[in-house]
Tab-separated table of N, CA, C and O in Angstrom:
chain	number	residue	atom	x	y	z
A	1	MET	N	0.070	-24.479	2.414
A	1	MET	CA	-0.427	-23.254	1.809
A	1	MET	C	-0.360	-23.368	0.290
A	1	MET	O	0.628	-23.837	-0.255
A	2	LYS	N	-1.414	-22.958	-0.383
A	2	LYS	CA	-1.483	-23.035	-1.834
A	2	LYS	C	-0.528	-22.028	-2.463
A	2	LYS	O	-0.450	-20.878	-2.048
A	3	GLN	N	0.230	-22.476	-3.451
A	3	GLN	CA	1.180	-21.597	-4.128
A	3	GLN	C	0.437	-20.659	-5.072
A	3	GLN	O	-0.367	-21.089	-5.895
A	4	ILE	N	0.690	-19.357	-4.937
A	4	ILE	CA	0.056	-18.358	-5.793
A	4	ILE	C	1.037	-17.957	-6.892
A	4	ILE	O	2.208	-17.696	-6.626
A	5	GLU	N	0.556	-17.925	-8.117
A	5	GLU	CA	1.388	-17.547	-9.243
A	5	GLU	C	1.665	-16.042	-9.205
A	5	GLU	O	0.769	-15.239	-8.962
A	6	ARG	N	2.903	-15.656	-9.449
A	6	ARG	CA	3.263	-14.230	-9.466
A	6	ARG	C	2.756	-13.596	-10.763
A	6	ARG	O	2.951	-14.125	-11.830
A	7	LYS	N	2.092	-12.453	-10.640
A	7	LYS	CA	1.547	-11.753	-11.810
A	7	LYS	C	2.028	-10.313	-11.833
A	7	LYS	O	1.307	-9.421	-12.193
A	8	GLY	N	3.218	-10.043	-11.373
A	8	GLY	CA	3.738	-8.684	-11.330
A	8	GLY	C	4.317	-8.382	-9.963
A	8	GLY	O	4.489	-9.263	-9.124
A	9	LYS	N	4.595	-7.125	-9.737
A	9	LYS	CA	5.197	-6.712	-8.476
A	9	LYS	C	4.159	-6.721	-7.356
A	9	LYS	O	3.032	-6.290	-7.536
A	10	ARG	N	4.558	-7.225	-6.206
A	10	ARG	CA	3.677	-7.363	-5.047
A	10	ARG	C	4.078	-6.375	-3.960
A	10	ARG	O	5.201	-5.885	-3.919
A	11	LEU	N	3.166	-6.117	-3.044
A	11	LEU	CA	3.424	-5.214	-1.932
A	11	LEU	C	4.588	-5.711	-1.073
A	11	LEU	O	5.353	-4.914	-0.538
A	12	THR	N	4.748	-7.011	-0.981
A	12	THR	CA	5.859	-7.574	-0.195
A	12	THR	C	7.222	-7.263	-0.807
A	12	THR	O	8.241	-7.398	-0.134
A	13	ASP	N	7.261	-6.836	-2.073
A	13	ASP	CA	8.524	-6.509	-2.739
A	13	ASP	C	9.070	-5.137	-2.344
A	13	ASP	O	10.238	-4.843	-2.598
A	14	LEU	N	8.224	-4.289	-1.739
A	14	LEU	CA	8.679	-2.954	-1.334
A	14	LEU	C	9.651	-3.048	-0.172
A	14	LEU	O	9.449	-3.816	0.764
A	15	LYS	N	10.692	-2.216	-0.238
A	15	LYS	CA	11.636	-2.098	0.864
A	15	LYS	C	11.232	-0.887	1.707
A	15	LYS	O	10.552	0.011	1.199
A	16	PRO	N	11.616	-0.843	2.978
A	16	PRO	CA	11.276	0.320	3.806
A	16	PRO	C	11.714	1.631	3.148
A	16	PRO	O	12.827	1.741	2.636
A	17	GLY	N	10.786	2.587	3.106
A	17	GLY	CA	11.043	3.881	2.485
A	17	GLY	C	10.548	3.986	1.048
A	17	GLY	O	10.404	5.075	0.514
A	18	GLU	N	10.283	2.861	0.398
A	18	GLU	CA	9.801	2.880	-0.980
A	18	GLU	C	8.289	3.045	-1.012
A	18	GLU	O	7.591	2.640	-0.083
A	19	SER	N	7.792	3.623	-2.095
A	19	SER	CA	6.344	3.786	-2.254
A	19	SER	C	5.904	3.238	-3.598
A	19	SER	O	6.706	3.066	-4.509
A	20	ALA	N	4.608	2.973	-3.701
A	20	ALA	CA	4.028	2.423	-4.924
A	20	ALA	C	2.553	2.774	-4.983
A	20	ALA	O	1.983	3.278	-4.018
A	21	ILE	N	1.948	2.497	-6.133
A	21	ILE	CA	0.522	2.699	-6.348
A	21	ILE	C	-0.128	1.320	-6.458
A	21	ILE	O	0.367	0.453	-7.171
A	22	MET	N	-1.222	1.137	-5.752
A	22	MET	CA	-1.919	-0.141	-5.809
A	22	MET	C	-2.626	-0.316	-7.146
A	22	MET	O	-3.320	0.585	-7.607
A	23	LYS	N	-2.435	-1.494	-7.775
A	23	LYS	CA	-3.077	-1.818	-9.046
A	23	LYS	C	-4.300	-2.689	-8.864
A	23	LYS	O	-5.328	-2.449	-9.468
A	24	ALA	N	-4.180	-3.738	-8.044
A	24	ALA	CA	-5.272	-4.707	-7.899
A	24	ALA	C	-5.049	-5.580	-6.674
A	24	ALA	O	-3.972	-5.585	-6.096
A	25	LEU	N	-6.103	-6.322	-6.317
A	25	LEU	CA	-6.021	-7.323	-5.254
A	25	LEU	C	-6.171	-8.695	-5.888
A	25	LEU	O	-7.115	-8.930	-6.642
A	26	ASP	N	-5.250	-9.581	-5.578
A	26	ASP	CA	-5.256	-10.935	-6.127
A	26	ASP	C	-5.695	-11.902	-5.036
A	26	ASP	O	-4.910	-12.689	-4.521
A	27	SER	N	-6.961	-11.802	-4.636
A	27	SER	CA	-7.473	-12.656	-3.567
A	27	SER	C	-8.982	-12.794	-3.706
A	27	SER	O	-9.668	-11.853	-4.075
A	28	LYS	N	-9.477	-13.957	-3.370
A	28	LYS	CA	-10.919	-14.206	-3.368
A	28	LYS	C	-11.422	-14.452	-1.946
A	28	LYS	O	-12.589	-14.686	-1.725
A	29	SER	N	-10.520	-14.391	-0.971
A	29	SER	CA	-10.882	-14.707	0.411
A	29	SER	C	-11.457	-13.490	1.137
A	29	SER	O	-11.604	-12.412	0.566
A	30	LYS	N	-11.747	-13.653	2.416
A	30	LYS	CA	-12.320	-12.580	3.230
A	30	LYS	C	-11.356	-11.418	3.411
A	30	LYS	O	-11.785	-10.300	3.667
A	31	ILE	N	-10.054	-11.671	3.253
A	31	ILE	CA	-9.074	-10.597	3.428
A	31	ILE	C	-9.263	-9.516	2.355
A	31	ILE	O	-8.962	-8.355	2.586
A	32	ARG	N	-9.797	-9.893	1.194
A	32	ARG	CA	-10.049	-8.920	0.119
A	32	ARG	C	-10.951	-7.796	0.620
A	32	ARG	O	-10.644	-6.621	0.463
A	33	ARG	N	-12.050	-8.146	1.227
A	33	ARG	CA	-12.993	-7.149	1.751
A	33	ARG	C	-12.345	-6.324	2.867
A	33	ARG	O	-12.510	-5.115	2.940
A	34	ARG	N	-11.580	-7.000	3.721
A	34	ARG	CA	-10.924	-6.311	4.834
A	34	ARG	C	-9.914	-5.284	4.330
A	34	ARG	O	-9.841	-4.164	4.839
A	35	LEU	N	-9.150	-5.637	3.314
A	35	LEU	CA	-8.180	-4.697	2.749
A	35	LEU	C	-8.886	-3.497	2.114
A	35	LEU	O	-8.425	-2.361	2.248
A	36	PHE	N	-9.991	-3.740	1.418
A	36	PHE	CA	-10.777	-2.630	0.870
A	36	PHE	C	-11.251	-1.704	1.990
A	36	PHE	O	-11.178	-0.485	1.881
A	37	ASP	N	-11.739	-2.277	3.078
A	37	ASP	CA	-12.212	-1.487	4.209
A	37	ASP	C	-11.094	-0.660	4.838
A	37	ASP	O	-11.347	0.432	5.366
A	38	LEU	N	-9.863	-1.165	4.803
A	38	LEU	CA	-8.722	-0.445	5.374
A	38	LEU	C	-8.188	0.642	4.448
A	38	LEU	O	-7.302	1.394	4.829
A	39	GLY	N	-8.708	0.737	3.225
A	39	GLY	CA	-8.289	1.790	2.305
A	39	GLY	C	-7.400	1.332	1.171
A	39	GLY	O	-6.881	2.147	0.425
A	40	PHE	N	-7.216	0.040	1.015
A	40	PHE	CA	-6.425	-0.485	-0.093
A	40	PHE	C	-7.305	-0.527	-1.339
A	40	PHE	O	-7.950	-1.526	-1.630
A	41	LEU	N	-7.343	0.587	-2.066
A	41	LEU	CA	-8.147	0.713	-3.277
A	41	LEU	C	-7.230	0.971	-4.463
A	41	LEU	O	-6.136	1.525	-4.297
A	42	CYS	N	-7.667	0.606	-5.652
A	42	CYS	CA	-6.864	0.834	-6.852
A	42	CYS	C	-6.536	2.316	-6.976
A	42	CYS	O	-7.406	3.164	-6.806
A	43	GLY	N	-5.267	2.608	-7.251
A	43	GLY	CA	-4.818	3.988	-7.381
A	43	GLY	C	-4.336	4.610	-6.083
A	43	GLY	O	-3.835	5.727	-6.076
A	44	THR	N	-4.443	3.890	-4.978
A	44	THR	CA	-4.020	4.405	-3.673
A	44	THR	C	-2.508	4.310	-3.529
A	44	THR	O	-1.899	3.303	-3.879
A	45	SER	N	-1.902	5.351	-2.983
A	45	SER	CA	-0.469	5.339	-2.700
A	45	SER	C	-0.201	4.560	-1.425
A	45	SER	O	-0.907	4.722	-0.434
A	46	ILE	N	0.825	3.732	-1.468
A	46	ILE	CA	1.214	2.931	-0.318
A	46	ILE	C	2.715	3.081	-0.133
A	46	ILE	O	3.478	3.000	-1.091
A	47	LYS	N	3.130	3.312	1.108
A	47	LYS	CA	4.550	3.435	1.414
A	47	LYS	C	4.916	2.399	2.464
A	47	LYS	O	4.214	2.243	3.460
A	48	CYS	N	6.019	1.681	2.230
A	48	CYS	CA	6.506	0.710	3.206
A	48	CYS	C	7.242	1.475	4.295
A	48	CYS	O	8.206	2.189	4.024
A	49	LEU	N	6.766	1.356	5.511
A	49	LEU	CA	7.352	2.082	6.627
A	49	LEU	C	8.495	1.292	7.249
A	49	LEU	O	9.609	1.778	7.340
A	50	THR	N	8.221	0.070	7.678
A	50	THR	CA	9.244	-0.752	8.305
A	50	THR	C	8.837	-2.219	8.299
A	50	THR	O	7.664	-2.539	8.148
A	51	LYS	N	9.830	-3.077	8.432
A	51	LYS	CA	9.577	-4.510	8.547
A	51	LYS	C	10.031	-4.952	9.927
A	51	LYS	O	11.007	-4.435	10.460
A	52	SER	N	9.326	-5.903	10.495
A	52	SER	CA	9.736	-6.421	11.790
A	52	SER	C	11.036	-7.213	11.626
A	52	SER	O	11.387	-7.600	10.509
A	53	PRO	N	11.767	-7.467	12.713
A	53	PRO	CA	13.050	-8.161	12.603
A	53	PRO	C	12.978	-9.507	11.868
A	53	PRO	O	13.895	-9.852	11.149
A	54	LEU	N	11.894	-10.235	12.029
A	54	LEU	CA	11.754	-11.514	11.326
A	54	LEU	C	11.042	-11.371	9.980
A	54	LEU	O	10.799	-12.359	9.300
A	55	GLY	N	10.663	-10.141	9.607
A	55	GLY	CA	10.045	-9.882	8.307
A	55	GLY	C	8.534	-10.000	8.255
A	55	GLY	O	7.936	-9.810	7.206
A	56	ASP	N	7.904	-10.316	9.372
A	56	ASP	CA	6.450	-10.475	9.376
A	56	ASP	C	5.906	-10.053	10.731
A	56	ASP	O	6.327	-10.616	11.748
A	57	PRO	N	5.070	-9.057	10.873
A	57	PRO	CA	4.359	-8.288	9.854
A	57	PRO	C	5.204	-7.128	9.306
A	57	PRO	O	6.296	-6.852	9.793
A	58	ILE	N	4.620	-6.448	8.325
A	58	ILE	CA	5.244	-5.296	7.680
A	58	ILE	C	4.305	-4.103	7.846
A	58	ILE	O	3.101	-4.236	7.657
A	59	ALA	N	4.854	-2.944	8.207
A	59	ALA	CA	4.039	-1.734	8.407
A	59	ALA	C	4.049	-0.887	7.142
A	59	ALA	O	5.104	-0.638	6.554
A	60	TYR	N	2.856	-0.440	6.737
A	60	TYR	CA	2.681	0.402	5.553
A	60	TYR	C	1.897	1.652	5.936
A	60	TYR	O	1.089	1.621	6.864
A	61	ILE	N	2.127	2.729	5.190
A	61	ILE	CA	1.307	3.930	5.341
A	61	ILE	C	0.326	3.938	4.175
A	61	ILE	O	0.732	3.946	3.012
A	62	VAL	N	-0.962	3.916	4.503
A	62	VAL	CA	-2.028	3.914	3.502
A	62	VAL	C	-3.015	5.009	3.873
A	62	VAL	O	-3.609	4.962	4.950
A	63	ARG	N	-3.163	5.998	3.001
A	63	ARG	CA	-4.102	7.099	3.242
A	63	ARG	C	-3.871	7.769	4.596
A	63	ARG	O	-4.809	8.074	5.325
A	64	GLY	N	-2.593	7.946	4.958
A	64	GLY	CA	-2.246	8.637	6.191
A	64	GLY	C	-2.332	7.801	7.450
A	64	GLY	O	-2.145	8.306	8.548
A	65	THR	N	-2.575	6.494	7.323
A	65	THR	CA	-2.706	5.608	8.473
A	65	THR	C	-1.655	4.502	8.390
A	65	THR	O	-1.427	3.943	7.326
A	66	VAL	N	-1.039	4.178	9.518
A	66	VAL	CA	-0.080	3.076	9.556
A	66	VAL	C	-0.843	1.776	9.771
A	66	VAL	O	-1.623	1.650	10.715
A	67	ILE	N	-0.628	0.828	8.859
A	67	ILE	CA	-1.319	-0.462	8.910
A	67	ILE	C	-0.272	-1.571	8.810
A	67	ILE	O	0.571	-1.549	7.909
A	68	ALA	N	-0.317	-2.513	9.727
A	68	ALA	CA	0.594	-3.658	9.703
A	68	ALA	C	-0.127	-4.849	9.080
A	68	ALA	O	-1.253	-5.163	9.450
A	69	LEU	N	0.532	-5.481	8.109
A	69	LEU	CA	-0.043	-6.637	7.415
A	69	LEU	C	0.889	-7.837	7.505
A	69	LEU	O	2.114	-7.676	7.462
A	70	ARG	N	0.295	-9.016	7.595
A	70	ARG	CA	1.084	-10.239	7.487
A	70	ARG	C	1.569	-10.364	6.050
A	70	ARG	O	0.940	-9.850	5.118
A	71	LYS	N	2.681	-11.062	5.868
A	71	LYS	CA	3.241	-11.234	4.523
A	71	LYS	C	2.241	-11.853	3.561
A	71	LYS	O	2.124	-11.425	2.420
A	72	GLU	N	1.507	-12.874	4.014
A	72	GLU	CA	0.571	-13.553	3.111
A	72	GLU	C	-0.560	-12.633	2.668
A	72	GLU	O	-1.062	-12.751	1.562
A	73	ASP	N	-0.948	-11.662	3.513
A	73	ASP	CA	-1.984	-10.700	3.125
A	73	ASP	C	-1.410	-9.626	2.202
A	73	ASP	O	-2.049	-9.235	1.225
A	74	ALA	N	-0.196	-9.155	2.501
A	74	ALA	CA	0.445	-8.140	1.661
A	74	ALA	C	0.770	-8.699	0.282
A	74	ALA	O	0.788	-7.962	-0.708
A	75	PHE	N	1.010	-10.010	0.188
A	75	PHE	CA	1.331	-10.639	-1.093
A	75	PHE	C	0.160	-10.552	-2.066
A	75	PHE	O	0.340	-10.577	-3.280
A	76	CYS	N	-1.053	-10.403	-1.573
A	76	CYS	CA	-2.250	-10.322	-2.415
A	76	CYS	C	-2.373	-8.982	-3.141
A	76	CYS	O	-3.174	-8.851	-4.062
A	77	VAL	N	-1.602	-7.979	-2.723
A	77	VAL	CA	-1.729	-6.634	-3.280
A	77	VAL	C	-0.740	-6.453	-4.423
A	77	VAL	O	0.477	-6.521	-4.236
A	78	LEU	N	-1.261	-6.231	-5.637
A	78	LEU	CA	-0.435	-5.956	-6.808
A	78	LEU	C	-0.180	-4.449	-6.884
A	78	LEU	O	-1.098	-3.644	-6.671
A	79	ILE	N	1.066	-4.067	-7.198
A	79	ILE	CA	1.431	-2.649	-7.209
A	79	ILE	C	2.172	-2.282	-8.485
A	79	ILE	O	2.647	-3.150	-9.217
A	80	GLU	N	2.257	-0.980	-8.728
A	80	GLU	CA	3.147	-0.452	-9.761
A	80	GLU	C	3.996	0.610	-9.091
A	80	GLU	O	3.569	1.261	-8.135
A	81	GLU	N	5.203	0.758	-9.567
A	81	GLU	CA	6.148	1.656	-8.908
A	81	GLU	C	5.719	3.105	-8.998
A	81	GLU	O	5.130	3.537	-9.984
A	82	ASN	N	6.034	3.828	-7.943
A	82	ASN	CA	5.748	5.255	-7.855
A	82	ASN	C	7.081	5.956	-7.645
A	82	ASN	O	7.513	6.145	-6.522
A	83	ASP	N	7.759	6.306	-8.742
A	83	ASP	CA	9.116	6.835	-8.666
A	83	ASP	C	9.208	8.170	-7.935
A	83	ASP	O	10.125	8.418	-7.190
A	84	LYS	N	8.238	9.027	-8.155
A	84	LYS	CA	8.344	10.381	-7.627
A	84	LYS	C	7.706	10.559	-6.262
A	84	LYS	O	7.997	11.516	-5.576
A	85	GLY	N	6.825	9.662	-5.861
A	85	GLY	CA	6.156	9.795	-4.578
A	85	GLY	C	5.270	11.029	-4.525
A	85	GLY	O	5.084	11.634	-3.485
A	86	GLN	N	4.698	11.430	-5.661
A	86	GLN	CA	3.928	12.668	-5.758
A	86	GLN	C	2.732	12.695	-4.817
A	86	GLN	O	2.454	13.708	-4.210
A	87	SER	N	2.048	11.585	-4.681
A	87	SER	CA	0.833	11.591	-3.873
A	87	SER	C	1.148	11.863	-2.403
A	87	SER	O	0.345	12.448	-1.706
A	88	PHE	N	2.336	11.451	-1.925
A	88	PHE	CA	2.688	11.724	-0.536
A	88	PHE	C	2.932	13.212	-0.335
A	88	PHE	O	2.644	13.750	0.715
A	89	ASP	N	3.467	13.892	-1.360
A	89	ASP	CA	3.642	15.337	-1.268
A	89	ASP	C	2.289	16.025	-1.155
A	89	ASP	O	2.126	16.982	-0.405
A	90	ILE	N	1.289	15.544	-1.888
A	90	ILE	CA	-0.052	16.129	-1.817
A	90	ILE	C	-0.636	15.930	-0.430
A	90	ILE	O	-1.220	16.843	0.142
A	91	HIS	N	-0.448	14.734	0.176
A	91	HIS	CA	-0.952	14.501	1.528
A	91	HIS	C	-0.329	15.472	2.518
A	91	HIS	O	-1.000	16.008	3.376
A	92	LYS	N	0.981	15.727	2.389
A	92	LYS	CA	1.659	16.660	3.297
A	92	LYS	C	1.067	18.050	3.153
A	92	LYS	O	0.848	18.748	4.130
A	93	LYS	N	0.801	18.480	1.912
A	93	LYS	CA	0.227	19.803	1.686
A	93	LYS	C	-1.179	19.894	2.268
A	93	LYS	O	-1.569	20.919	2.821
A	94	LEU	N	-1.946	18.811	2.143
A	94	LEU	CA	-3.297	18.809	2.709
A	94	LEU	C	-3.260	18.994	4.219
A	94	LEU	O	-4.046	19.749	4.777
A	95	TYR	N	-2.348	18.311	4.895
A	95	TYR	CA	-2.271	18.425	6.352
A	95	TYR	C	-1.820	19.822	6.769
A	95	TYR	O	-2.312	20.380	7.723
A	96	ARG	N	-0.888	20.403	6.030
A	96	ARG	CA	-0.398	21.743	6.366
A	96	ARG	C	-1.462	22.810	6.160
A	96	ARG	O	-1.508	23.790	6.869
A	97	ASN	N	-2.309	22.624	5.161
A	97	ASN	CA	-3.314	23.636	4.820
A	97	ASN	C	-4.699	23.267	5.329
A	97	ASN	O	-5.699	23.724	4.786
A	98	GLU	N	-4.761	22.419	6.358
A	98	GLU	CA	-6.028	22.018	6.963
A	98	GLU	C	-7.025	21.458	5.959
A	98	GLU	O	-8.191	21.809	5.953
A	99	GLY	N	-6.533	20.611	5.066
A	99	GLY	CA	-7.399	19.923	4.122
A	99	GLY	C	-7.704	20.695	2.848
A	99	GLY	O	-8.405	20.221	1.982
A	100	LYS	N	-7.162	21.901	2.726
A	100	LYS	CA	-7.400	22.691	1.506
A	100	LYS	C	-6.149	22.631	0.636
A	100	LYS	O	-5.130	23.218	0.968
A	101	TYR	N	-6.228	21.914	-0.451
A	101	TYR	CA	-5.096	21.775	-1.349
A	101	TYR	C	-5.033	22.984	-2.269
A	101	TYR	O	-5.992	23.319	-2.943
A	102	GLU	N	-3.871	23.614	-2.272
A	102	GLU	CA	-3.661	24.783	-3.126
A	102	GLU	C	-2.463	24.493	-4.035
A	102	GLU	O	-1.318	24.572	-3.602
A	103	PRO	N	-2.723	24.162	-5.315
A	103	PRO	CA	-1.606	23.894	-6.231
A	103	PRO	C	-0.804	25.164	-6.489
A	103	PRO	O	-1.301	26.273	-6.337
A	104	LYS	N	0.454	24.950	-6.893
A	104	LYS	CA	1.336	26.106	-7.182
A	104	LYS	C	0.903	26.858	-8.392
A	104	LYS	O	0.330	26.412	-9.295
């Protein structure tokens, strides 16, 4: 397997329960298109749900859907930390109010 140079924090760096915002995809292969189709877009909130006992695959919550990714695919996703998890609070409010977001 070709060694990929690290260019910042990767999705594989998240621990279960942590969340982040997607910055970019570092891939030129077919998985790039597949990740876009699954909702991995710049600015999207991603939360690490759980890791399998051997560490591969890893389950993430993306746009309200649980998606399991292999480590090599998750490594392609560059992220920035999301300390407050604000976007997940907005998703919860949307579900409670049947899709109508009402700010305070």
